[in-house]
Coordinates of C-alpha atoms in Angstrom, one line a residue:
M1 CA 58.6 103.5 76.3
A2 CA 61.8 104.6 74.5
R3 CA 60.8 102.6 71.4
K4 CA 57.4 104.3 71.4
L5 CA 58.9 107.7 71.8
A6 CA 61.3 107.0 68.9
L7 CA 58.5 105.9 66.7
A8 CA 56.4 109.0 67.7
I9 CA 59.3 111.2 66.7
F10 CA 59.8 109.3 63.4
L11 CA 56.0 109.7 62.7
F12 CA 56.2 113.4 63.3
L13 CA 59.3 113.8 61.0
F14 CA 57.8 111.5 58.3
S15 CA 54.5 113.5 58.3
Y16 CA 55.7 117.1 58.6
S17 CA 59.4 117.6 57.8
S18 CA 60.4 119.3 54.5
L19 CA 63.8 117.6 54.4
P20 CA 63.9 115.3 51.4
V21 CA 65.5 112.4 53.2
I22 CA 63.0 112.5 56.0
A23 CA 60.0 113.3 53.9
H24 CA 60.8 110.4 51.5
P25 CA 62.6 107.9 53.8
L26 CA 62.4 105.1 51.2
K27 CA 63.9 107.3 48.5
I28 CA 67.3 106.0 49.7
C29 CA 66.3 102.6 48.4
K30 CA 66.1 104.0 44.8
F31 CA 62.8 102.2 44.1
D32 CA 61.6 103.2 40.6
R33 CA 58.5 101.0 40.6
I34 CA 56.1 99.4 43.1
Y35 CA 53.8 96.5 42.4
Q36 CA 51.0 95.6 44.8
L37 CA 49.0 92.4 45.2
G38 CA 46.2 92.1 47.8
D39 CA 42.7 93.0 48.9
S40 CA 40.8 96.0 50.2
I41 CA 43.6 97.1 52.4
S42 CA 45.5 98.0 49.2
D43 CA 43.0 98.3 46.3
T44 CA 43.2 101.7 44.7
G45 CA 40.4 101.1 42.2
N46 CA 40.3 97.7 40.7
L47 CA 37.1 96.3 42.2
I48 CA 35.0 99.3 41.1
R49 CA 36.1 98.5 37.5
E50 CA 34.7 94.9 37.7
Y51 CA 31.3 94.9 36.1
P52 CA 28.6 94.6 37.4
I53 CA 29.3 94.1 41.1
G54 CA 32.2 96.5 41.5
A55 CA 30.6 99.5 39.9
N56 CA 27.7 99.2 42.4
T57 CA 29.7 98.8 45.6
A58 CA 29.8 101.5 48.2
F59 CA 33.5 102.0 47.5
A60 CA 32.6 103.5 44.1
K61 CA 30.8 106.5 45.6
L62 CA 31.1 109.0 48.4
P63 CA 31.7 109.2 51.3
Y64 CA 34.5 106.9 50.4
G65 CA 37.5 109.0 49.4
E66 CA 36.0 112.2 50.6
T67 CA 38.8 113.4 52.9
F68 CA 41.5 113.7 50.3
F69 CA 40.2 112.9 46.9
K70 CA 36.7 114.6 47.2
N71 CA 35.3 111.7 45.2
A72 CA 35.5 108.0 45.3
T73 CA 38.5 106.3 43.8
G74 CA 37.7 102.7 44.9
R75 CA 39.9 103.0 48.0
C76 CA 38.2 101.5 51.0
S77 CA 38.8 104.4 53.2
N78 CA 38.0 108.1 53.5
G79 CA 41.4 108.9 51.8
F80 CA 44.9 107.4 51.4
L81 CA 45.8 103.8 52.1
M82 CA 49.1 102.4 53.3
I83 CA 50.3 101.7 49.8
D84 CA 49.8 105.4 49.0
Y85 CA 52.0 106.4 51.9
I86 CA 54.6 103.9 50.9
A87 CA 54.7 105.2 47.4
M88 CA 55.0 108.8 48.7
A89 CA 57.8 107.7 51.0
A90 CA 59.6 106.3 48.0
G91 CA 59.2 109.5 46.1
L92 CA 57.0 107.8 43.5
P93 CA 53.5 108.7 42.2
L94 CA 50.4 107.1 43.8
L95 CA 50.1 103.5 42.5
P96 CA 47.4 103.3 39.8
P97 CA 44.9 100.4 39.6
Y98 CA 45.8 97.9 36.9
K99 CA 42.2 97.9 35.6
K100 CA 42.1 101.6 34.9
A101 CA 42.4 101.8 31.1
T102 CA 44.2 105.1 31.0
A103 CA 46.6 104.3 33.9
D104 CA 50.2 105.3 33.6
L105 CA 52.0 102.1 34.7
E106 CA 55.6 103.5 34.2
H107 CA 56.3 103.4 38.0
G108 CA 54.4 100.3 38.8
A109 CA 50.8 99.0 39.1
N110 CA 48.3 98.0 41.8
F111 CA 46.7 94.6 41.1
A112 CA 44.9 94.4 44.5
V113 CA 41.2 93.8 44.5
A114 CA 38.9 94.6 47.4
G115 CA 37.2 91.4 48.6
S116 CA 39.8 89.1 47.0
T117 CA 41.2 86.0 48.7
A118 CA 44.4 84.1 48.7
L119 CA 42.8 80.8 47.8
P120 CA 41.1 80.6 44.4
T121 CA 37.4 81.1 44.5
Q122 CA 36.6 77.5 43.4
V123 CA 39.0 76.1 46.1
L124 CA 37.1 78.0 48.8
A125 CA 33.7 77.0 47.3
N126 CA 34.8 73.3 47.6
Q127 CA 35.2 74.0 51.3
R128 CA 31.7 75.6 51.3
V129 CA 33.1 79.1 51.7
L130 CA 31.7 81.6 49.1
N131 CA 33.3 84.8 48.0
P132 CA 30.3 87.2 47.4
V133 CA 32.5 90.0 46.1
T134 CA 35.0 89.0 43.4
N135 CA 36.7 86.1 41.7
S136 CA 40.0 88.0 41.4
S137 CA 41.9 85.9 43.9
L138 CA 45.7 86.0 44.2
D139 CA 46.2 83.6 41.3
V140 CA 44.2 85.9 39.0
Q141 CA 46.1 89.0 40.1
L142 CA 49.4 87.1 39.4
D143 CA 48.1 86.3 35.9
W144 CA 47.4 90.0 35.4
M145 CA 50.9 90.8 36.6
A146 CA 52.4 88.2 34.2
S147 CA 50.5 89.8 31.3
H148 CA 51.7 93.2 32.2
F149 CA 55.3 92.2 32.3
D150 CA 54.8 90.4 29.0
S151 CA 53.7 93.8 27.6
I152 CA 56.7 95.8 28.9
C153 CA 59.5 93.3 28.7
V154 CA 61.3 92.0 25.6
D155 CA 62.3 88.8 27.4
H156 CA 63.0 87.5 30.8
R157 CA 66.4 89.1 31.0
D158 CA 64.9 92.5 30.1
C159 CA 62.3 92.0 32.9
V160 CA 65.0 91.2 35.4
E161 CA 66.7 94.4 34.5
K162 CA 63.5 96.5 34.6
L163 CA 62.5 95.0 38.0
H164 CA 65.9 95.2 39.7
N165 CA 64.9 98.4 41.6
A166 CA 61.2 97.5 42.1
L167 CA 59.4 96.9 45.4
F168 CA 56.8 94.2 45.5
M169 CA 54.1 94.0 48.1
V170 CA 52.5 90.5 48.2
G171 CA 49.5 91.3 50.4
E172 CA 48.0 91.7 52.8
I173 CA 46.1 88.8 51.3
G174 CA 44.3 85.8 53.0
G175 CA 42.3 87.9 55.5
N176 CA 39.1 87.6 53.5
D177 CA 39.5 83.8 53.2
Y178 CA 39.0 83.8 57.0
N179 CA 36.5 86.7 57.1
Y180 CA 34.1 84.8 54.8
A181 CA 34.6 81.6 56.6
I182 CA 33.9 83.2 60.0
F183 CA 30.7 84.9 58.8
Q184 CA 29.6 81.7 57.0
G185 CA 29.7 79.8 60.3
K186 CA 33.0 77.9 60.2
S187 CA 34.4 76.9 63.6
M188 CA 37.8 78.0 65.0
D189 CA 39.2 74.5 64.3
E190 CA 38.0 74.7 60.7
L191 CA 39.7 78.2 60.4
R192 CA 43.0 76.9 61.8
S193 CA 42.9 74.0 59.3
M194 CA 42.7 76.6 56.5
V195 CA 45.9 78.4 57.5
P196 CA 48.5 76.0 56.0
H197 CA 46.7 76.2 52.6
V198 CA 46.4 80.0 52.7
V199 CA 50.1 80.4 53.7
D200 CA 51.2 77.9 51.0
V201 CA 49.3 80.0 48.3
I202 CA 50.9 83.2 49.6
V203 CA 54.4 81.6 49.5
E204 CA 53.8 80.4 46.0
G205 CA 52.8 83.9 45.0
V206 CA 56.1 85.2 46.4
K207 CA 58.0 82.6 44.4
K208 CA 56.1 83.7 41.3
V209 CA 57.0 87.4 41.6
I210 CA 60.6 86.4 42.2
S211 CA 60.5 84.3 39.1
F212 CA 59.4 87.5 37.2
G213 CA 62.5 89.3 38.5
A214 CA 61.6 90.7 41.9
T215 CA 64.5 91.3 44.3
R216 CA 62.8 93.0 47.2
V217 CA 59.5 91.6 48.4
V218 CA 57.4 92.6 51.5
V219 CA 54.8 90.0 52.6
P220 CA 52.4 91.5 55.1
G221 CA 50.5 89.6 57.8
N222 CA 47.0 90.0 59.1
F223 CA 45.6 92.7 61.4
P224 CA 44.5 91.9 65.0
I225 CA 41.0 91.3 63.6
G226 CA 39.5 91.1 67.1
C227 CA 39.9 94.9 67.3
L228 CA 37.8 95.6 64.3
P229 CA 34.2 96.9 64.9
I230 CA 32.7 94.4 62.5
Y231 CA 33.9 91.5 64.7
Q232 CA 33.5 93.4 68.0
T233 CA 29.8 93.9 67.1
A234 CA 29.2 90.4 65.7
F235 CA 30.8 88.7 68.8
Q236 CA 30.0 91.2 71.5
T237 CA 29.7 89.6 74.9
N238 CA 29.4 90.4 78.6
I239 CA 32.2 87.9 79.4
S240 CA 35.1 90.1 80.4
A241 CA 37.6 87.3 79.9
A242 CA 36.8 87.3 76.2
Y243 CA 38.6 90.6 75.8
D244 CA 42.3 91.5 76.1
E245 CA 43.8 94.7 77.6
N246 CA 42.9 96.6 74.5
Q247 CA 39.3 95.5 74.7
C248 CA 39.8 93.4 71.6
L249 CA 38.4 89.8 71.2
K250 CA 41.1 87.5 72.4
Q251 CA 40.1 84.4 70.4
L252 CA 40.1 86.2 67.1
N253 CA 43.4 88.0 67.8
D254 CA 45.0 84.7 68.8
F255 CA 43.9 83.3 65.5
A256 CA 45.4 86.3 63.6
R257 CA 48.6 85.7 65.4
Y258 CA 48.5 82.0 64.5
H259 CA 48.2 82.9 60.8
N260 CA 51.0 85.4 61.2
E261 CA 53.3 83.0 62.9
Q262 CA 52.8 80.4 60.2
L263 CA 53.4 83.0 57.5
Q264 CA 56.6 84.2 59.2
Q265 CA 57.9 80.6 59.5
A266 CA 57.2 80.0 55.8
I267 CA 58.9 83.3 54.9
H268 CA 62.0 82.4 57.0
K269 CA 62.2 79.0 55.2
L270 CA 61.8 80.7 51.8
Q271 CA 64.6 83.1 52.7
Q272 CA 66.9 80.2 53.3
E273 CA 66.0 78.6 49.9
I274 CA 66.3 81.8 47.8
S275 CA 69.5 83.8 47.7
N276 CA 68.7 86.3 44.9
A277 CA 65.9 88.2 46.6
I278 CA 65.2 89.9 50.0
I279 CA 61.9 88.7 51.4
I280 CA 60.5 90.6 54.4
Y281 CA 57.6 90.0 56.7
G282 CA 55.3 93.1 57.0
D283 CA 54.1 93.2 60.6
Y284 CA 50.7 94.8 60.2
Y285 CA 49.7 93.2 63.5
N286 CA 52.2 95.2 65.6
A287 CA 51.7 98.3 63.4
Y288 CA 48.1 98.2 64.4
E289 CA 48.9 97.8 68.0
F290 CA 51.2 100.8 67.8
L291 CA 48.3 102.7 66.2
L292 CA 46.1 101.7 69.2
D293 CA 48.7 103.0 71.6
L294 CA 49.3 106.3 69.8
A295 CA 45.5 106.8 69.2
R296 CA 44.8 106.5 72.9
F297 CA 47.7 108.8 73.8
Y298 CA 46.2 111.5 71.5
G299 CA 42.6 110.8 72.5
F300 CA 41.4 109.3 69.2
D301 CA 38.4 107.0 69.1
T302 CA 39.8 103.5 69.0
E303 CA 36.5 101.6 69.0
R304 CA 33.8 103.2 66.9
A305 CA 33.5 103.4 63.2
C306 CA 33.5 106.9 61.8
C307 CA 31.1 106.1 59.0
G308 CA 28.5 103.8 60.5
I309 CA 25.3 103.6 62.6
G310 CA 24.1 101.9 65.8
G311 CA 25.4 100.2 68.8
K312 CA 28.6 100.5 70.9
Y313 CA 30.8 100.4 67.9
N314 CA 28.7 102.5 65.5
F315 CA 28.5 99.5 63.2
D316 CA 25.6 97.5 61.7
L317 CA 26.4 94.8 59.2
T318 CA 23.0 95.3 57.5
R319 CA 23.5 99.1 57.2
M320 CA 27.1 99.8 56.4
C321 CA 28.9 102.9 55.3
G322 CA 27.5 104.3 52.1
A323 CA 24.0 103.0 52.8
A324 CA 21.1 105.5 53.0
G325 CA 20.8 107.2 56.3
V326 CA 24.3 106.1 57.5
G327 CA 26.2 109.1 58.7
V328 CA 29.8 110.1 58.8
C329 CA 31.6 111.6 61.8
S330 CA 32.7 115.3 61.6
D331 CA 36.3 114.6 62.3
P332 CA 37.5 111.3 60.8
H333 CA 41.2 112.2 61.5
R334 CA 40.4 111.5 65.2
Y335 CA 39.0 108.0 64.4
M336 CA 41.0 104.8 63.7
S337 CA 38.2 102.9 62.0
W338 CA 36.5 104.4 58.9
D339 CA 33.7 101.9 58.2
G340 CA 34.1 99.2 60.8
V341 CA 36.2 97.0 58.5
H342 CA 38.8 99.4 57.1
L343 CA 40.8 102.2 58.7
T344 CA 40.7 105.9 58.2
Q345 CA 43.4 107.8 56.3
E346 CA 44.9 108.8 59.6
G347 CA 45.0 105.3 60.8
Y348 CA 46.7 104.1 57.6
K349 CA 49.2 107.0 57.8
I350 CA 50.3 106.0 61.3
M351 CA 50.5 102.3 60.4
S352 CA 52.5 103.0 57.3
A353 CA 55.0 105.1 59.2
W354 CA 55.5 102.3 61.7
L355 CA 55.8 99.8 58.9
I356 CA 58.4 101.9 57.0
H357 CA 60.4 102.3 60.2
N358 CA 60.3 98.6 60.8
I359 CA 61.3 97.3 57.4
F360 CA 63.7 100.1 56.3
H361 CA 66.9 98.5 57.5
K362 CA 65.7 95.0 56.4
L363 CA 65.4 96.2 52.8
H364 CA 69.2 96.7 52.7
C365 CA 69.0 100.3 51.4
H366 CA 72.2 102.3 51.5
F367 CA 72.9 106.0 51.9

């Protein structure tokens, strides 16, 4: 209870205080750039610039982005994402998508692509898991990053100097590897067998950004996916034992925890091997559970999608947000889920506040 109260106070101060140190808690870290790799949790506009699929996705048009931006930016929400709040907390501009031709990349770049996977597309295809959205997996994003650094650095030493005060976010990535596998009929045993490979690819990605010159790296884990309307709808059952105390699907949350445990062990091992960088696990799972607690306390809707249609969870996989006739709730700030898959701006704001509170001291920032 004391911890939840402290976090609630922190959230209030983070969101509303005019004091510079509180309003920009990460400013103490003196980050001058942020680089993001990942999927739809973080994409600020790369997928919609991938022709022809991206330009025709729902994320490229309203109601996506309507709460803050009043037009679609490619963010898979009604407004800001966690990376937006992290950038604001660091006192930096919002992170532009790398694929935007006119983007100012002076303070970093966002390489994340909605729908992307940790494992390369062909590797997944060999396991009979198809990515219907994009081929821009983690290895592709890292290639973009390498090209970007080649364009702004004279040599490796110059890059090391330029990136000394940069924050790198490697993920969340890997969630879609499992999402596609689940909806394409893979068993839980098959899913668990994928985990070591997904984790290995993420760890190799961390090593790669450190080789570029990264000194502070956050590696987020997966959400409790059994709490998302897309899964709660697909696997809805009358068997009460299938649900936990949060009315989330136990088996799927157990799997998400398994992935996160394997990822944390790999990060710990990497920390022991590498002395010239700080590598931190980003606990999205517990950040989401804190969001659940806080949402219930304030009477927010913790189950239904704001933008959706049909059923207990206001979600239909065949008629998702952005489709004709699919409505939007009148008060998205009182909903956790935006479209059944992604969170609302309010949800991301609360999660980012928890995350910043959780990682701040681990980043070794000094007053």
